[in-house]
Short mmCIF file of C-alpha atoms in Angstrom, two decimals:
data_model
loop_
_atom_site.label_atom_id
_atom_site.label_comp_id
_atom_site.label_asym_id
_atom_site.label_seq_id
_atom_site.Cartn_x
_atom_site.Cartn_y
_atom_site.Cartn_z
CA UNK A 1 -132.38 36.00 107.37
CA UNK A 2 -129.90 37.83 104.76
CA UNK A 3 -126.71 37.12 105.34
CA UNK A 4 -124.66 40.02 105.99
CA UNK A 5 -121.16 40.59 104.90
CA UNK A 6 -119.73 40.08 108.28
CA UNK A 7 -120.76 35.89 107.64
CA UNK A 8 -119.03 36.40 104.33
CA UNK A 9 -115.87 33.68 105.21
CA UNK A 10 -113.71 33.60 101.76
CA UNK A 11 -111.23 30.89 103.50
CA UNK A 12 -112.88 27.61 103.90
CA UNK A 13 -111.50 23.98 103.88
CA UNK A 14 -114.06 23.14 101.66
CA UNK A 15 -114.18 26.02 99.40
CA UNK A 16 -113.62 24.97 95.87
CA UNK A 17 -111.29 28.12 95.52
CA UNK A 18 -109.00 28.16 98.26
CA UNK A 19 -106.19 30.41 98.70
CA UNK A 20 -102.62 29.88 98.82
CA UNK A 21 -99.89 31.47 97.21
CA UNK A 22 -98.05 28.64 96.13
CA UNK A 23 -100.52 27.19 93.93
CA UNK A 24 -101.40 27.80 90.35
CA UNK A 25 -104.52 29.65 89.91
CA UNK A 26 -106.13 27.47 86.53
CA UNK A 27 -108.16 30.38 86.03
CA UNK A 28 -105.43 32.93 84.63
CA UNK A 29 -106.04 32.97 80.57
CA UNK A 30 -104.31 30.40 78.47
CA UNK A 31 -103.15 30.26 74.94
CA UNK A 32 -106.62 27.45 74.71
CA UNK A 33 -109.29 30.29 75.47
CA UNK A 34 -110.76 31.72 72.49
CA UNK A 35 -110.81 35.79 71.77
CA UNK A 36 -114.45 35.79 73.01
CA UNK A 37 -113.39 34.24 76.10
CA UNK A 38 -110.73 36.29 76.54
CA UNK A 39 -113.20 39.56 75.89
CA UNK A 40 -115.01 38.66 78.46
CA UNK A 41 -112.35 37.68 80.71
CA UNK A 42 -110.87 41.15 80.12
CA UNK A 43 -114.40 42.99 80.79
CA UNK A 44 -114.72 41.79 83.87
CA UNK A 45 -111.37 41.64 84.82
CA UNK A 46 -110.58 45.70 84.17
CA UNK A 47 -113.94 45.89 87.02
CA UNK A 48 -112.26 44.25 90.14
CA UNK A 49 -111.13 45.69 93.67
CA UNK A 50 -107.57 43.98 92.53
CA UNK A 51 -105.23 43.90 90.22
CA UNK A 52 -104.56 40.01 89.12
CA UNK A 53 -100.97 40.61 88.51
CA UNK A 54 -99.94 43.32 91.04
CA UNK A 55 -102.10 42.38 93.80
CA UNK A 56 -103.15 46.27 94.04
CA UNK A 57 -106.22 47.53 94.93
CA UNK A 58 -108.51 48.73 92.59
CA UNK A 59 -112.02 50.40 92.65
CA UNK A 60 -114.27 48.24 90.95
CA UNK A 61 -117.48 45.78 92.52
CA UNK A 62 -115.71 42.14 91.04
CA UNK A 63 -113.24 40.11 92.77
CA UNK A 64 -111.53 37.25 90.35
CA UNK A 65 -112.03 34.40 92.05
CA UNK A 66 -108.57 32.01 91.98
CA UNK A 67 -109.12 28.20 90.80
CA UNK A 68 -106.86 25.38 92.72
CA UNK A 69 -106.79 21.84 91.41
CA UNK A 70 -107.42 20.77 95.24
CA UNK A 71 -110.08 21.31 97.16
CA UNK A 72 -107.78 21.20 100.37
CA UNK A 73 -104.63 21.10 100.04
CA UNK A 74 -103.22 23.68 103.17
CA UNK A 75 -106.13 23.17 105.69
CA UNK A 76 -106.50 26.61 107.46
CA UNK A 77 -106.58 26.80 111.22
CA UNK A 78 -103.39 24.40 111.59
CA UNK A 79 -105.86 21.47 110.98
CA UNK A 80 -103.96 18.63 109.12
CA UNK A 81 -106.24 15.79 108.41
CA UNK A 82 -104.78 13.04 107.33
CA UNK A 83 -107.26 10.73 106.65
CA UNK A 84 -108.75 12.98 103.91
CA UNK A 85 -105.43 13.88 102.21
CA UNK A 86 -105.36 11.58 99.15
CA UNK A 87 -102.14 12.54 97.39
CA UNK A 88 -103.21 11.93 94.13
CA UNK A 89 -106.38 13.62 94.19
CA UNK A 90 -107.71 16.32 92.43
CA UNK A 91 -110.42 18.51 92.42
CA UNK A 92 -113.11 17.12 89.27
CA UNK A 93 -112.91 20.61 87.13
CA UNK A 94 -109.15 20.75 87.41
CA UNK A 95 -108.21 17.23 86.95
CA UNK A 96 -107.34 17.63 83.60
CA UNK A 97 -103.76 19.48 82.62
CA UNK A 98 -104.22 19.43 78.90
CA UNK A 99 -105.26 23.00 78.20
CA UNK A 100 -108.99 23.66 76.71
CA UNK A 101 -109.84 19.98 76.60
CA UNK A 102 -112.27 20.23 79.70
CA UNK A 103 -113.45 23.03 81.70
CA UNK A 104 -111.85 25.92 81.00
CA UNK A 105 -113.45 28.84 83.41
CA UNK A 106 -113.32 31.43 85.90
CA UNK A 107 -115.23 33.21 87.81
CA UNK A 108 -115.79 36.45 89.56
CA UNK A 109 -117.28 37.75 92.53
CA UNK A 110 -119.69 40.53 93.46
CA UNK A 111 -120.42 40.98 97.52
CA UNK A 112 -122.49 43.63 96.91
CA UNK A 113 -124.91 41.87 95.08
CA UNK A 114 -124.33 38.89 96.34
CA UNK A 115 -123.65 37.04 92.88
CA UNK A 116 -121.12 35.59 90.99
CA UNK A 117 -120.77 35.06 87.14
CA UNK A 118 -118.53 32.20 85.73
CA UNK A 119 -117.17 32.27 81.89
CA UNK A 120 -116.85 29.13 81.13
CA UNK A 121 -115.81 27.42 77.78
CA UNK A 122 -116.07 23.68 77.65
CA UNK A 123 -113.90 21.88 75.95
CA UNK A 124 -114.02 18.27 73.43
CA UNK A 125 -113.48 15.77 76.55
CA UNK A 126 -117.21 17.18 77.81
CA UNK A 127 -118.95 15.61 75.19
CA UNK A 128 -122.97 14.34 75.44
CA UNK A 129 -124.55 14.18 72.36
CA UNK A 130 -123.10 14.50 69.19
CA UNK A 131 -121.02 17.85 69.17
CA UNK A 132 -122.75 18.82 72.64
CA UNK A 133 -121.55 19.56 76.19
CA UNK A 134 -122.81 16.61 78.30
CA UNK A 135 -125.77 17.10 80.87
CA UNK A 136 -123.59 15.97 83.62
CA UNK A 137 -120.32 18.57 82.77
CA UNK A 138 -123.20 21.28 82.87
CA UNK A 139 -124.52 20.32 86.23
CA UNK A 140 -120.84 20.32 87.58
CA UNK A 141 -120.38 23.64 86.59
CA UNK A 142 -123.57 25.05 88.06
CA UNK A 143 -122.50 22.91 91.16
CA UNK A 144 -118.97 24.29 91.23
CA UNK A 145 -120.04 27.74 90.86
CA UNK A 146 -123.14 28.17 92.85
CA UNK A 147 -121.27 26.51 95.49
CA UNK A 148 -118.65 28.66 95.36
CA UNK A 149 -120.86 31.99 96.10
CA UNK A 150 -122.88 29.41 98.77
CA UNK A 151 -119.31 29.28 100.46
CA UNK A 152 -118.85 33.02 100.46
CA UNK A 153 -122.01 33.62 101.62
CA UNK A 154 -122.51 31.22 104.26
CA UNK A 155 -118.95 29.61 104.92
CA UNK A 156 -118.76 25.72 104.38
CA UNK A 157 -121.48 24.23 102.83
CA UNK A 158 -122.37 20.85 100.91
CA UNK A 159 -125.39 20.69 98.06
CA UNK A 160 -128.24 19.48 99.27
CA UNK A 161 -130.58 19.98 96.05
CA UNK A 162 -129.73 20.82 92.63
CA UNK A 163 -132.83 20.91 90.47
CA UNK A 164 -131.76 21.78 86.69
CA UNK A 165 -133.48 22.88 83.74
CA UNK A 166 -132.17 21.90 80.48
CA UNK A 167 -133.76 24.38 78.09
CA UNK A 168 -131.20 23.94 74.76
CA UNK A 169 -127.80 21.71 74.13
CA UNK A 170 -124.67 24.00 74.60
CA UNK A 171 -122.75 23.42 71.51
CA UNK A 172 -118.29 22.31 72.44
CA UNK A 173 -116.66 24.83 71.84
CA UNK A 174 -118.74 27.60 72.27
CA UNK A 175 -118.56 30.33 75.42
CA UNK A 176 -121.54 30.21 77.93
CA UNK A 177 -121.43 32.89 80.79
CA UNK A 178 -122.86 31.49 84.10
CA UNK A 179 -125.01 33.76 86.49
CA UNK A 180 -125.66 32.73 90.02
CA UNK A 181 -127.76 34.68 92.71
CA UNK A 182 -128.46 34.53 96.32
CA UNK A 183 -132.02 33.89 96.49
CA UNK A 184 -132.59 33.17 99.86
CA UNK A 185 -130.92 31.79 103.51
CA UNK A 186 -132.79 30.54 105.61
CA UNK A 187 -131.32 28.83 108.71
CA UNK A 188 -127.98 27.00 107.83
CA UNK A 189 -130.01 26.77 104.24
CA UNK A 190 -128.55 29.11 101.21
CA UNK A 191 -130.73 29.33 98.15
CA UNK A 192 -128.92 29.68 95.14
CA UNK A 193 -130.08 30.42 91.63
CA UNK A 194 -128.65 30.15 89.08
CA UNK A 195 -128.94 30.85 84.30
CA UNK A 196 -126.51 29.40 81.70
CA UNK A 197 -126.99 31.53 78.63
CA UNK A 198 -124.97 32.89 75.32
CA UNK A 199 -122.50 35.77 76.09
CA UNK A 200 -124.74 38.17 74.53
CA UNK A 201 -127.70 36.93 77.16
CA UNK A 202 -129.91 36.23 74.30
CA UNK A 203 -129.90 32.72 74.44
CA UNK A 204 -130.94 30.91 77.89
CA UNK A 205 -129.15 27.33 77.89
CA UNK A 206 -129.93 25.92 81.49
CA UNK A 207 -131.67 26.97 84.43
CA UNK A 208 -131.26 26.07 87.98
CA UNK A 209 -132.14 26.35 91.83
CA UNK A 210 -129.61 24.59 94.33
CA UNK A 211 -130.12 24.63 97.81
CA UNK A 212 -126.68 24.16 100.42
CA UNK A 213 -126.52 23.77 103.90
CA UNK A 214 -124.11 24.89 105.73
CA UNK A 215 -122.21 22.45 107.68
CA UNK A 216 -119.39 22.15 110.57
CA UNK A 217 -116.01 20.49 109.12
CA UNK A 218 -116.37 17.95 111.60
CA UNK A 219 -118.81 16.03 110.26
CA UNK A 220 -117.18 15.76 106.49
CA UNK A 221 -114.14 14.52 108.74
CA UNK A 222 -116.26 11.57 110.83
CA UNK B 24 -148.77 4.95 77.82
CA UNK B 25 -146.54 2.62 78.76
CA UNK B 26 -143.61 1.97 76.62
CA UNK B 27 -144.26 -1.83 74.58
CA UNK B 28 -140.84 -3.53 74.41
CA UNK B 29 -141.25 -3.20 70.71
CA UNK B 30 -140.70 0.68 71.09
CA UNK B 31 -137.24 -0.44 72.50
CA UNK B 32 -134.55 0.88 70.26
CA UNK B 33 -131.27 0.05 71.20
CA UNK B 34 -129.25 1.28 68.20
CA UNK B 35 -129.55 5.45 68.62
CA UNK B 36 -127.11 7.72 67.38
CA UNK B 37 -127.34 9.66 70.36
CA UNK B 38 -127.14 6.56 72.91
CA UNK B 39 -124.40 6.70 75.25
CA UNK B 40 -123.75 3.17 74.45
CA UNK B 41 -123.13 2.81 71.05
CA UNK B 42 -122.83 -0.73 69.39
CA UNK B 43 -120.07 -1.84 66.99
CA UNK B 44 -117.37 -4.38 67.34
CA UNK B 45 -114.92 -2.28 66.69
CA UNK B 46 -114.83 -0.55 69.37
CA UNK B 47 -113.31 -0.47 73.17
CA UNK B 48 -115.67 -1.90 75.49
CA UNK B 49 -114.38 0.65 78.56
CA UNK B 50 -116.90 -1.13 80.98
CA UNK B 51 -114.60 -4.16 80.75
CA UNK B 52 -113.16 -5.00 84.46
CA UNK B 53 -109.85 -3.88 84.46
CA UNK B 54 -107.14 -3.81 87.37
CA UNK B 55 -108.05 -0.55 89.06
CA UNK B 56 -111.51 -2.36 89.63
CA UNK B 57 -111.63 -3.01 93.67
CA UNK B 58 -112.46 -6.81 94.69
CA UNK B 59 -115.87 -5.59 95.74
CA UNK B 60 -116.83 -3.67 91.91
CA UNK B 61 -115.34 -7.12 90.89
CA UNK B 62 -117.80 -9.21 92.83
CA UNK B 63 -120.77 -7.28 92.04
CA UNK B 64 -119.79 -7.18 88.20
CA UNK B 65 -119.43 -11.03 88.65
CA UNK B 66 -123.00 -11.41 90.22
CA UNK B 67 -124.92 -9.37 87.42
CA UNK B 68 -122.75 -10.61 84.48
CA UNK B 69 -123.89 -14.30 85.44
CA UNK B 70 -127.54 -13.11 85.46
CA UNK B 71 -126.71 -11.99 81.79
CA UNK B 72 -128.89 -13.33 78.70
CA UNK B 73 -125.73 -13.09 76.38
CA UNK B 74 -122.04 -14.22 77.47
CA UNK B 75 -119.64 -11.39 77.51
CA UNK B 76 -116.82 -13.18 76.25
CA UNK B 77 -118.37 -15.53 73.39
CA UNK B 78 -121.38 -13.76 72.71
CA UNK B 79 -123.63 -16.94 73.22
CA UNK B 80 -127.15 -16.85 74.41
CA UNK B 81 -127.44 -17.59 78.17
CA UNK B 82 -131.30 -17.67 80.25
CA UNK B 83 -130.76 -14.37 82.32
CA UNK B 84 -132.79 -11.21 83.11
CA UNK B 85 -129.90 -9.04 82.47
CA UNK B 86 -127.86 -7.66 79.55
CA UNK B 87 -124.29 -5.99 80.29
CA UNK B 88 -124.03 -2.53 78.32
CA UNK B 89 -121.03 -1.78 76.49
CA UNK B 90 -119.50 1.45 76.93
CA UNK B 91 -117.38 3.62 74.68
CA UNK B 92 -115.70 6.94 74.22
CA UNK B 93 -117.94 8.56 71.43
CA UNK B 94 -121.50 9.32 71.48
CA UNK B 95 -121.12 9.51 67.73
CA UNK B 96 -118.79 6.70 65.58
CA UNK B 97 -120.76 5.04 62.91
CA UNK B 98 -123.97 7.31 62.63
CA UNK B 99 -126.33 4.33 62.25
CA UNK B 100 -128.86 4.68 59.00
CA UNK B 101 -126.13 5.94 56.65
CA UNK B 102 -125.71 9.44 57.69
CA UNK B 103 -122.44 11.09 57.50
CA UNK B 104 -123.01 13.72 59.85
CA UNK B 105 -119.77 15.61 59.05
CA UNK B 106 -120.13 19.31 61.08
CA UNK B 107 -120.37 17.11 63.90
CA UNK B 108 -117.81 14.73 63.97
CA UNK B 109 -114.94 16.65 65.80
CA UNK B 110 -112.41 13.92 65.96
CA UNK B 111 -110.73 14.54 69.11
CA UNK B 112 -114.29 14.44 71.22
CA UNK B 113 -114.82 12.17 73.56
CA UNK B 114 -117.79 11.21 75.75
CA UNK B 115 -117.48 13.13 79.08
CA UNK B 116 -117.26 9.67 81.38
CA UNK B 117 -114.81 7.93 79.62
CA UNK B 118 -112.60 10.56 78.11
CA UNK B 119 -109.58 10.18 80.78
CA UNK B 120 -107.57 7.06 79.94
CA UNK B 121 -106.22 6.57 83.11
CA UNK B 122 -107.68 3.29 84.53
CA UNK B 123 -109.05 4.02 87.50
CA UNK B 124 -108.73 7.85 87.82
CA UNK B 125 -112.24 8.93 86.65
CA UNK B 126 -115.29 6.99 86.04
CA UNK B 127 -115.41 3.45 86.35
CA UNK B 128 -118.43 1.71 86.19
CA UNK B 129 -120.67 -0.84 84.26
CA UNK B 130 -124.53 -0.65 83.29
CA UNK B 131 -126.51 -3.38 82.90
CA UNK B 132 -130.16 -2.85 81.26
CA UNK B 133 -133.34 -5.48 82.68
CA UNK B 134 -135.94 -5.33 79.94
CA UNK B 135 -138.94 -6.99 81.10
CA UNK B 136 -138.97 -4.89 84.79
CA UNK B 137 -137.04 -1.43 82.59
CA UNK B 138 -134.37 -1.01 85.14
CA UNK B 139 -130.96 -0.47 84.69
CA UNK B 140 -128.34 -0.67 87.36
CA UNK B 141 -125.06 0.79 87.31
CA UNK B 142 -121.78 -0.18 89.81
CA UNK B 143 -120.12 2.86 89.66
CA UNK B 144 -116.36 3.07 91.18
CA UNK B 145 -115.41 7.10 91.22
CA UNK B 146 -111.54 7.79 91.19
CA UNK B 147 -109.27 10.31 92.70
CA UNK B 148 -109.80 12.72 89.85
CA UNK B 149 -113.59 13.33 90.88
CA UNK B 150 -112.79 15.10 93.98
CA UNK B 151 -115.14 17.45 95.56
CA UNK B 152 -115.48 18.36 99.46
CA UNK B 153 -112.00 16.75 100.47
CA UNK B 154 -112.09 13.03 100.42
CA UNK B 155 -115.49 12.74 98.70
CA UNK B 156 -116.80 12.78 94.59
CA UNK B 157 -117.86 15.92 93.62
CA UNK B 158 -121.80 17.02 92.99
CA UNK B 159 -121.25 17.02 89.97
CA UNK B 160 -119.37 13.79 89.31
CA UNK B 161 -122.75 12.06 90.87
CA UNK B 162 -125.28 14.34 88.64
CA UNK B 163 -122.87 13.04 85.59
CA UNK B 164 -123.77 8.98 86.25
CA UNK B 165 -127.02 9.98 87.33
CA UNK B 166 -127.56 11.78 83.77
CA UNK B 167 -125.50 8.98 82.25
CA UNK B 168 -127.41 5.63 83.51
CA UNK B 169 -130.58 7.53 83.22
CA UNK B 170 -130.13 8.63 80.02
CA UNK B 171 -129.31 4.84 78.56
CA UNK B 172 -132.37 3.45 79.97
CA UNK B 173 -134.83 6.30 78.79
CA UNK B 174 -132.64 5.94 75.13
CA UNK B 175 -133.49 2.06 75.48
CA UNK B 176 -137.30 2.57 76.00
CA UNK B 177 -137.59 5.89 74.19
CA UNK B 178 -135.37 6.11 71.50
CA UNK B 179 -133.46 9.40 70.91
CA UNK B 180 -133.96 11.32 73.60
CA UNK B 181 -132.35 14.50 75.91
CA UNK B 182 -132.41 15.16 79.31
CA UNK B 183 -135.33 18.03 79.97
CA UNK B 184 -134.96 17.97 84.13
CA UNK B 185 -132.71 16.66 86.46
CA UNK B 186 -133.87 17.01 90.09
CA UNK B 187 -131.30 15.39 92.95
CA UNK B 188 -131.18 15.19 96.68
CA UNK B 189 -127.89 14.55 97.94
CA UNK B 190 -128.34 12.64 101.38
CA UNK B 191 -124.68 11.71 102.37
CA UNK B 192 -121.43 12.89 100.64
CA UNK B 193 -119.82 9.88 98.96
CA UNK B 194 -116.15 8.69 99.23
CA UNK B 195 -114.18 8.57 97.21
CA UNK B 196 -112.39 4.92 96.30
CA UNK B 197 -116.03 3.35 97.57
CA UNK B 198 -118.26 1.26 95.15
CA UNK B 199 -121.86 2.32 94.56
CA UNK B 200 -124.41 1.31 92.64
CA UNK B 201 -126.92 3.60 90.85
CA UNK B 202 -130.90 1.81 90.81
CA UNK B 203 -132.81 3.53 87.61
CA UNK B 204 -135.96 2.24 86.79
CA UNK B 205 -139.11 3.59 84.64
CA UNK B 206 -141.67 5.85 86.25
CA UNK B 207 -143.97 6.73 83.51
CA UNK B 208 -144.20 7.72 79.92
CA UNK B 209 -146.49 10.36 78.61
CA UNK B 210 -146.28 11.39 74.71
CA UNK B 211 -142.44 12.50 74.32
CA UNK B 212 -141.78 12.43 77.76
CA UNK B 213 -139.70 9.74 79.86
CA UNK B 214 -139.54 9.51 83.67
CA UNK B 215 -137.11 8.26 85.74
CA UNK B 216 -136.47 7.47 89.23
CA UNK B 217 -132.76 7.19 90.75
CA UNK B 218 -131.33 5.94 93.75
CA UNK B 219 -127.45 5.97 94.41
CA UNK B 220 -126.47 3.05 97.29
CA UNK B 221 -124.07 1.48 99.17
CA UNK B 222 -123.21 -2.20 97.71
CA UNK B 223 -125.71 -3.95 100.48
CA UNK B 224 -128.19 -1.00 99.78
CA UNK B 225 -128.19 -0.27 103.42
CA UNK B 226 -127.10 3.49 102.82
CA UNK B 227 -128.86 6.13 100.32
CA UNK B 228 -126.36 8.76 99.11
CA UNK B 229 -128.20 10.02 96.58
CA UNK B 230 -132.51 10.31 95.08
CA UNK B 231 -133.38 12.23 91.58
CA UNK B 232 -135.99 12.30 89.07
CA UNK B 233 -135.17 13.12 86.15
CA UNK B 234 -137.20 13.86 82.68
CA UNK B 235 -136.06 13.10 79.57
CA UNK B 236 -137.89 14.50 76.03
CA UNK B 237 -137.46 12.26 73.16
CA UNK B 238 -135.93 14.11 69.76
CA UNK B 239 -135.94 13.20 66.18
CA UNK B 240 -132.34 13.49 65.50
CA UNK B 241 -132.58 16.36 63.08
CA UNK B 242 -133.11 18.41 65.85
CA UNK B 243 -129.99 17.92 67.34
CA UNK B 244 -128.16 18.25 63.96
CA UNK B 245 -129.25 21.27 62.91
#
């Protein structure tokens, strides 16, 4: 079955990016983000259905997809659950303040195609091997942004399978761009899939297949 | 081939435990640790062939990793590896300061059955679906543990594959621990098996495989 843009739910509890408002969006450029990042940023940007700053619509197939340092924070549907509101806690990829010293990224949105792409520049506290991003702040990402299109696709989900390919170290400091595709759902399970490469493409990083599965908020509540 | 115990190199430049005495030790307890990463520390670290505190021999199966926050300090063998020594990196698991926020956890490496197990305490800054760690904050220990036992049987190595089944989301503020042990060796390449579990090993959160290729470190340096 191919989901069809009616299941498309952009407000989820669980979404990584949830909407409000009154939070800061830690995707908006910052004096940390290099000019390639920010070329890239600006590409994509100048193609969306809205303007960031304005909030007018645009003609273009990208949404910009905002970035919340909780992963609930205003439950929707009036739901307040206590039990899972930890004050202090924070989503993982914005748990950091200091600017460029983790994961500095954002990502965009095409419904059409049913993909999303994620700039994402990692910064000196994601450190592997010597003068390398860690394996582990890699497979975040893909997690984080795979299971953001999972969530658009096919409303709240949790990863079930992440199966990564490490083809060459990503060097701190450089830019990687990060494509994900709907492969496949099948059921309550979305297929995701998912290339890390150099800006220019050339140059494949990591590759990946993650499978979610769609779940009711109930059972992440007990 | 099975790996001899003379192949076992724990000095790498690319371990994730590096050795020198002048260094932190972050997988010291500390206050945020709960009573129950406290026992379980307290059971392995008697098992221990070396005393902690006075480095004296002891009779045990174990030996207690210590943990810091470089990959890269004192390049072992003489090399000054300059390009890569960015002096604010950090290694991705223990580059928050903040006891208690981010990763805690302690490895401890069992030579003569190649195991290593890991009780691993995640913090409020490793959120993911509301009220539980993040994929990603799993696939970094996973990577992490993994990685030190294929670097102790190995030698230099990087992580090729990392394949994970996520049974049950985990919660934050719990204590797990994180079973790695030695499937096979064949030429360059290193197995693993992984199992994340509750403290009594009644519950499986987590399963993965993951394959790591063994480098000379010239490859890595350019």
């Amino acid at each position: 079955m191919r989901a069809s843009l009616k299941t498309i739910n952009p407000i989820s509890a669980i979404s990584l990016w949830t909407f409000s408002s009154q939070l800061q969006d830690f995707s908006q450029p910052n004096p940390s983000w290099s000019p390639e990042m920010r070329k890239f940023y600006d590409h994509y940007n100048a193609q969306c259905d809205t303007d960031t700053e304005t909030y007018e619509n645009k003609t273009g197939p990208w949404r910009k997809l905002p970035s919340y340092n909780r992963s609930i924070k205003h439950a929707t549907g009036g739901i307040y659950i206590s039990k899972l509101i930890q004050a202090k806690a924070r989503l993982f990829t914005r748990s950091v303040n200091e600017q460029g010293a983790t994961f500095e990224y954002v990502a965009f949105f095409n419904k059409e195609e049913k993909i999303c792409i994620c700039l994402f520049q990692p910064g000196h506290l994601l450190e592997g091997a010597p003068g390398h991003v860690h394996g582990g702040a890699i497979a975040t990402m893909i997690d984080t942004v795979t299971g953001t299109l999972a969530g658009y696709l096919s409303g709240p989900s949790v990863t079930a399978n992440l199966n990564i390919n490490y083809r060459s170290p990503v060097p701190l400091g450089s830019v990687v761009i990060i494509h994900c595709a709907l492969d496949r759902i099948e059921g309550r399970k979305t297929f995701i899939t998912c290339k890390v490469t150099s800006t220019d493409e050339s140059k494949v990083y990591t590759e990946a297949t993650v499978l979610f599965v769609s779940i009711k908020l109930g059972s992440l509540f007990g």
